[in-house]
């Protein structure tokens, strides 16, 4: 299939074409990368947007079960739902979504849904970069909601905040020790906290955890982009479906409020700028590693720094001096944008 045909089929909402397109953007081969960039440009040209929801939480909190129930609720309302994973641990485990596929069986078979496990064997940062592009492809394919799932350990939760409009933190009622592990980083990026498993014998613990988290959040927040009374903490049960409609209402309320206040577009603009800068950083680093001379110099200077023969800042300055000459950068500054402006 040619690039144009693939793009056309993605824009027509073809899920198999979408899967192929995502594989293309995940590829590190240079020719694939070029096709991927064309594809992403075509996708952006479609001008479609979805509500991007980041879902994070510790393993066992019930994320897969939640996505199945929540996703089915949305497809039941005729919404098209895409689910993507950012899972730095997937290189070891083979991917949480694949492993938990049995918990998403209904959604996996649902014609209005698209589920994509995280690529295995990739670096966490790379996964996040390509997941952002996968989100854009899902939007171009006409999905209304894109759920990006991440395990809330390490840095993936901030990575998901960088590509989501609304971040949802899913917690198990256990609280206490479990919460210590996740607390600050995630709590700071979460727009909505859901205490899952509010059912059966776990209901009282879930309600108690909800009150604890609400109190903790009141001390930490609000941020300017939080609507009044937010962030909320709600009790839900992915197993029974209790509270899921309220969670969806809360997510939409946050998104609507932010749209009205201008925060929504501002956040996306900032995310796009950050993605551009991250891409440049990663590209420079890749160039360093790929150039044998630069890599050798990096090793030599690194050894000198480790031996105490050079201060780190001096070694870095020497390293950077061998890279792009400033004149080249200045020329690049009068680049395609100026030409575009000149020709109208
Ligand atoms: P994940 O690791 O966050 O994706 O969590 P899973 O969805 O795999 O769920 C972990 C365990 O919690 C499984 O045994 C689920 O059956 C259970 N679980 C998930 N949601 C609920 C819920 O709402 N209520 C109860 N009682 N158990 C749940």
GROMACS .gro file of N, CA and C in nm, residues 70-158:
model
  267
   70UNK      N    1  -1.548   0.130   3.096
   70UNK     CA    2  -1.564   0.270   3.058
   70UNK      C    3  -1.573   0.282   2.905
   71UNK      N    4  -1.484   0.211   2.837
   71UNK     CA    5  -1.483   0.213   2.691
   71UNK      C    6  -1.614   0.161   2.635
   72UNK      N    7  -1.665   0.054   2.693
   72UNK     CA    8  -1.792  -0.001   2.645
   72UNK      C    9  -1.907   0.096   2.671
   73UNK      N   10  -1.900   0.165   2.783
   73UNK     CA   11  -2.003   0.264   2.812
   73UNK      C   12  -2.002   0.372   2.701
   74UNK      N   13  -1.883   0.416   2.663
   74UNK     CA   14  -1.873   0.522   2.561
   74UNK      C   15  -1.914   0.472   2.423
   75UNK      N   16  -1.870   0.352   2.387
   75UNK     CA   17  -1.911   0.301   2.256
   75UNK      C   18  -2.062   0.279   2.254
   76UNK      N   19  -2.116   0.249   2.371
   76UNK     CA   20  -2.262   0.233   2.384
   76UNK      C   21  -2.335   0.364   2.357
   77UNK      N   22  -2.263   0.475   2.371
   77UNK     CA   23  -2.320   0.607   2.339
   77UNK      C   24  -2.283   0.649   2.197
   78UNK      N   25  -2.242   0.549   2.117
   78UNK     CA   26  -2.203   0.572   1.976
   78UNK      C   27  -2.074   0.651   1.960
   79UNK      N   28  -1.995   0.659   2.065
   79UNK     CA   29  -1.865   0.725   2.052
   79UNK      C   30  -1.762   0.622   2.007
   80UNK      N   31  -1.665   0.668   1.929
   80UNK     CA   32  -1.556   0.579   1.887
   80UNK      C   33  -1.438   0.600   1.982
   81UNK      N   34  -1.385   0.490   2.034
   81UNK     CA   35  -1.285   0.496   2.141
   81UNK      C   36  -1.158   0.423   2.101
   82UNK      N   37  -1.045   0.492   2.109
   82UNK     CA   38  -0.915   0.428   2.085
   82UNK      C   39  -0.841   0.418   2.217
   83UNK      N   40  -0.772   0.307   2.237
   83UNK     CA   41  -0.695   0.286   2.359
   83UNK      C   42  -0.550   0.258   2.322
   84UNK      N   43  -0.460   0.339   2.377
   84UNK     CA   44  -0.317   0.323   2.350
   84UNK      C   45  -0.246   0.305   2.484
   85UNK      N   46  -0.133   0.238   2.481
   85UNK     CA   47  -0.060   0.218   2.606
   85UNK      C   48   0.077   0.280   2.599
   86UNK      N   49   0.117   0.344   2.708
   86UNK     CA   50   0.255   0.386   2.726
   86UNK      C   51   0.303   0.307   2.846
   87UNK      N   52   0.379   0.205   2.819
   87UNK     CA   53   0.416   0.117   2.930
   87UNK      C   54   0.564   0.085   2.926
   88UNK      N   55   0.642   0.158   3.005
   88UNK     CA   56   0.786   0.136   3.000
   88UNK      C   57   0.824  -0.005   3.044
   89UNK      N   58   0.737  -0.071   3.116
   89UNK     CA   59   0.770  -0.206   3.162
   89UNK      C   60   0.740  -0.311   3.055
   90UNK      N   61   0.678  -0.267   2.945
   90UNK     CA   62   0.632  -0.364   2.847
   90UNK      C   63   0.749  -0.439   2.781
   91UNK      N   64   0.867  -0.374   2.782
   91UNK     CA   65   0.982  -0.442   2.724
   91UNK      C   66   1.009  -0.572   2.800
   92UNK      N   67   0.975  -0.572   2.927
   92UNK     CA   68   0.996  -0.693   3.008
   92UNK      C   69   0.875  -0.786   3.005
   93UNK      N   70   0.757  -0.728   3.019
   93UNK     CA   71   0.641  -0.813   3.040
   93UNK      C   72   0.567  -0.848   2.910
   94UNK      N   73   0.603  -0.779   2.803
   94UNK     CA   74   0.533  -0.807   2.679
   94UNK      C   75   0.410  -0.721   2.662
   95UNK      N   76   0.393  -0.623   2.752
   95UNK     CA   77   0.283  -0.528   2.732
   95UNK      C   78   0.164  -0.558   2.819
   96UNK      N   79   0.125  -0.460   2.899
   96UNK     CA   80   0.018  -0.486   2.995
   96UNK      C   81  -0.114  -0.508   2.921
   97UNK      N   82  -0.132  -0.435   2.812
   97UNK     CA   83  -0.261  -0.450   2.744
   97UNK      C   84  -0.273  -0.591   2.683
   98UNK      N   85  -0.165  -0.636   2.623
   98UNK     CA   86  -0.170  -0.771   2.568
   98UNK      C   87  -0.192  -0.874   2.678
   99UNK      N   88  -0.118  -0.857   2.786
   99UNK     CA   89  -0.129  -0.951   2.898
   99UNK      C   90  -0.269  -0.952   2.957
  100UNK      N   91  -0.334  -0.836   2.952
  100UNK     CA   92  -0.465  -0.825   3.015
  100UNK      C   93  -0.578  -0.827   2.913
  101UNK      N   94  -0.545  -0.878   2.797
  101UNK     CA   95  -0.642  -0.872   2.688
  101UNK      C   96  -0.776  -0.935   2.728
  102UNK      N   97  -0.767  -1.036   2.811
  102UNK     CA   98  -0.891  -1.101   2.853
  102UNK      C   99  -0.983  -1.004   2.924
  103UNK      N  100  -0.924  -0.901   2.990
  103UNK     CA  101  -1.007  -0.804   3.061
  103UNK      C  102  -1.064  -0.700   2.966
  104UNK      N  103  -1.018  -0.702   2.841
  104UNK     CA  104  -1.072  -0.604   2.745
  104UNK      C  105  -1.133  -0.675   2.626
  105UNK      N  106  -1.180  -0.793   2.647
  105UNK     CA  107  -1.229  -0.873   2.536
  105UNK      C  108  -1.346  -0.807   2.463
  106UNK      N  109  -1.438  -0.756   2.542
  106UNK     CA  110  -1.556  -0.693   2.482
  106UNK      C  111  -1.516  -0.574   2.398
  107UNK      N  112  -1.430  -0.491   2.452
  107UNK     CA  113  -1.387  -0.371   2.380
  107UNK      C  114  -1.306  -0.408   2.257
  108UNK      N  115  -1.222  -0.511   2.271
  108UNK     CA  116  -1.138  -0.553   2.158
  108UNK      C  117  -1.224  -0.597   2.039
  109UNK      N  118  -1.342  -0.650   2.067
  109UNK     CA  119  -1.430  -0.698   1.959
  109UNK      C  120  -1.526  -0.590   1.911
  110UNK      N  121  -1.528  -0.479   1.983
  110UNK     CA  122  -1.625  -0.373   1.955
  110UNK      C  123  -1.585  -0.296   1.829
  111UNK      N  124  -1.674  -0.290   1.729
  111UNK     CA  125  -1.637  -0.221   1.605
  111UNK      C  126  -1.611  -0.072   1.624
  112UNK      N  127  -1.657  -0.014   1.733
  112UNK     CA  128  -1.631   0.129   1.755
  112UNK      C  129  -1.503   0.153   1.835
  113UNK      N  130  -1.432   0.044   1.867
  113UNK     CA  131  -1.311   0.059   1.950
  113UNK      C  132  -1.186   0.016   1.874
  114UNK      N  133  -1.074   0.069   1.918
  114UNK     CA  134  -0.944   0.033   1.863
  114UNK      C  135  -0.847   0.022   1.981
  115UNK      N  136  -0.783  -0.093   1.995
  115UNK     CA  137  -0.692  -0.112   2.108
  115UNK      C  138  -0.553  -0.138   2.055
  116UNK      N  139  -0.456  -0.068   2.108
  116UNK     CA  140  -0.319  -0.082   2.061
  116UNK      C  141  -0.224  -0.097   2.180
  117UNK      N  142  -0.158  -0.212   2.190
  117UNK     CA  143  -0.061  -0.228   2.298
  117UNK      C  144   0.063  -0.144   2.271
  118UNK      N  145   0.139  -0.119   2.374
  118UNK     CA  146   0.261  -0.039   2.356
  118UNK      C  147   0.364  -0.123   2.283
  119UNK      N  148   0.450  -0.057   2.206
  119UNK     CA  149   0.555  -0.131   2.138
  119UNK      C  150   0.654  -0.186   2.240
  120UNK      N  151   0.693  -0.309   2.224
  120UNK     CA  152   0.787  -0.365   2.321
  120UNK      C  153   0.929  -0.339   2.273
  121UNK      N  154   1.020  -0.337   2.367
  121UNK     CA  155   1.161  -0.324   2.332
  121UNK      C  156   1.204  -0.182   2.305
  122UNK      N  157   1.114  -0.085   2.318
  122UNK     CA  158   1.153   0.053   2.294
  122UNK      C  159   1.185   0.121   2.426
  123UNK      N  160   1.260   0.226   2.420
  123UNK     CA  161   1.291   0.303   2.540
  123UNK      C  162   1.168   0.381   2.582
  124UNK      N  163   1.158   0.407   2.713
  124UNK     CA  164   1.039   0.474   2.765
  124UNK      C  165   1.014   0.607   2.694
  125UNK      N  166   1.119   0.688   2.682
  125UNK     CA  167   1.102   0.818   2.618
  125UNK      C  168   1.055   0.804   2.476
  126UNK      N  169   1.112   0.707   2.405
  126UNK     CA  170   1.073   0.682   2.266
  126UNK      C  171   0.929   0.638   2.257
  127UNK      N  172   0.889   0.553   2.349
  127UNK     CA  173   0.750   0.508   2.348
  127UNK      C  174   0.658   0.628   2.361
  128UNK      N  175   0.694   0.719   2.451
  128UNK     CA  176   0.608   0.835   2.473
  128UNK      C  177   0.602   0.921   2.347
  129UNK      N  178   0.716   0.939   2.281
  129UNK     CA  179   0.718   1.022   2.161
  129UNK      C  180   0.630   0.962   2.053
  130UNK      N  181   0.643   0.832   2.032
  130UNK     CA  182   0.565   0.770   1.926
  130UNK      C  183   0.419   0.755   1.964
  131UNK      N  184   0.392   0.742   2.094
  131UNK     CA  185   0.252   0.732   2.136
  131UNK      C  186   0.180   0.862   2.105
  132UNK      N  187   0.249   0.973   2.124
  132UNK     CA  188   0.192   1.102   2.089
  132UNK      C  189   0.149   1.105   1.942
  133UNK      N  190   0.234   1.049   1.858
  133UNK     CA  191   0.201   1.044   1.716
  133UNK      C  192   0.086   0.947   1.689
  134UNK      N  193   0.084   0.839   1.764
  134UNK     CA  194  -0.027   0.744   1.749
  134UNK      C  195  -0.159   0.810   1.787
  135UNK      N  196  -0.155   0.893   1.889
  135UNK     CA  197  -0.275   0.967   1.930
  135UNK      C  198  -0.324   1.053   1.813
  136UNK      N  199  -0.230   1.121   1.748
  136UNK     CA  200  -0.267   1.208   1.636
  136UNK      C  201  -0.331   1.127   1.523
  137UNK      N  202  -0.278   1.007   1.500
  137UNK     CA  203  -0.335   0.922   1.395
  137UNK      C  204  -0.477   0.877   1.431
  138UNK      N  205  -0.497   0.844   1.558
  138UNK     CA  206  -0.631   0.803   1.603
  138UNK      C  207  -0.729   0.918   1.584
  139UNK      N  208  -0.685   1.038   1.613
  139UNK     CA  209  -0.772   1.154   1.593
  139UNK      C  210  -0.809   1.169   1.446
  140UNK      N  211  -0.708   1.155   1.361
  140UNK     CA  212  -0.732   1.169   1.217
  140UNK      C  213  -0.828   1.061   1.169
  141UNK      N  214  -0.824   0.944   1.233
  141UNK     CA  215  -0.911   0.834   1.194
  141UNK      C  216  -1.053   0.852   1.248
  142UNK      N  217  -1.075   0.964   1.315
  142UNK     CA  218  -1.212   0.998   1.355
  142UNK      C  219  -1.256   0.944   1.490
  143UNK      N  220  -1.161   0.903   1.573
  143UNK     CA  221  -1.202   0.859   1.707
  143UNK      C  222  -1.241   0.980   1.791
  144UNK      N  223  -1.344   0.962   1.873
  144UNK     CA  224  -1.393   1.072   1.956
  144UNK      C  225  -1.314   1.084   2.084
  145UNK      N  226  -1.273   0.969   2.136
  145UNK     CA  227  -1.200   0.965   2.262
  145UNK      C  228  -1.076   0.879   2.241
  146UNK      N  229  -0.961   0.931   2.283
  146UNK     CA  230  -0.839   0.850   2.281
  146UNK      C  231  -0.793   0.835   2.425
  147UNK      N  232  -0.792   0.713   2.473
  147UNK     CA  233  -0.748   0.683   2.610
  147UNK      C  234  -0.604   0.637   2.605
  148UNK      N  235  -0.516   0.706   2.674
  148UNK     CA  236  -0.377   0.663   2.679
  148UNK      C  237  -0.352   0.607   2.818
  149UNK      N  238  -0.321   0.480   2.823
  149UNK     CA  239  -0.301   0.414   2.951
  149UNK      C  240  -0.153   0.406   2.985
  150UNK      N  241  -0.120   0.433   3.109
  150UNK     CA  242   0.017   0.416   3.152
  150UNK      C  243   0.020   0.361   3.294
  151UNK      N  244   0.124   0.286   3.322
  151UNK     CA  245   0.143   0.240   3.460
  151UNK      C  246   0.204   0.355   3.537
  152UNK      N  247   0.140   0.390   3.648
  152UNK     CA  248   0.183   0.507   3.723
  152UNK      C  249   0.304   0.484   3.811
  153UNK      N  250   0.407   0.436   3.751
  153UNK     CA  251   0.532   0.425   3.825
  153UNK      C  252   0.640   0.488   3.738
  154UNK      N  253   0.734   0.556   3.802
  154UNK     CA  254   0.840   0.619   3.725
  154UNK      C  255   0.790   0.745   3.658
  155UNK      N  256   0.836   0.767   3.534
  155UNK     CA  257   0.810   0.896   3.471
  155UNK      C  258   0.698   0.891   3.369
  156UNK      N  259   0.638   0.774   3.350
  156UNK     CA  260   0.540   0.764   3.243
  156UNK      C  261   0.417   0.850   3.272
  157UNK      N  262   0.390   0.876   3.401
  157UNK     CA  263   0.269   0.953   3.429
  157UNK      C  264   0.286   1.098   3.385
  158UNK      N  265   0.407   1.151   3.395
  158UNK     CA  266   0.424   1.288   3.345
  158UNK      C  267   0.428   1.286   3.194
   0.00000   0.00000   0.00000
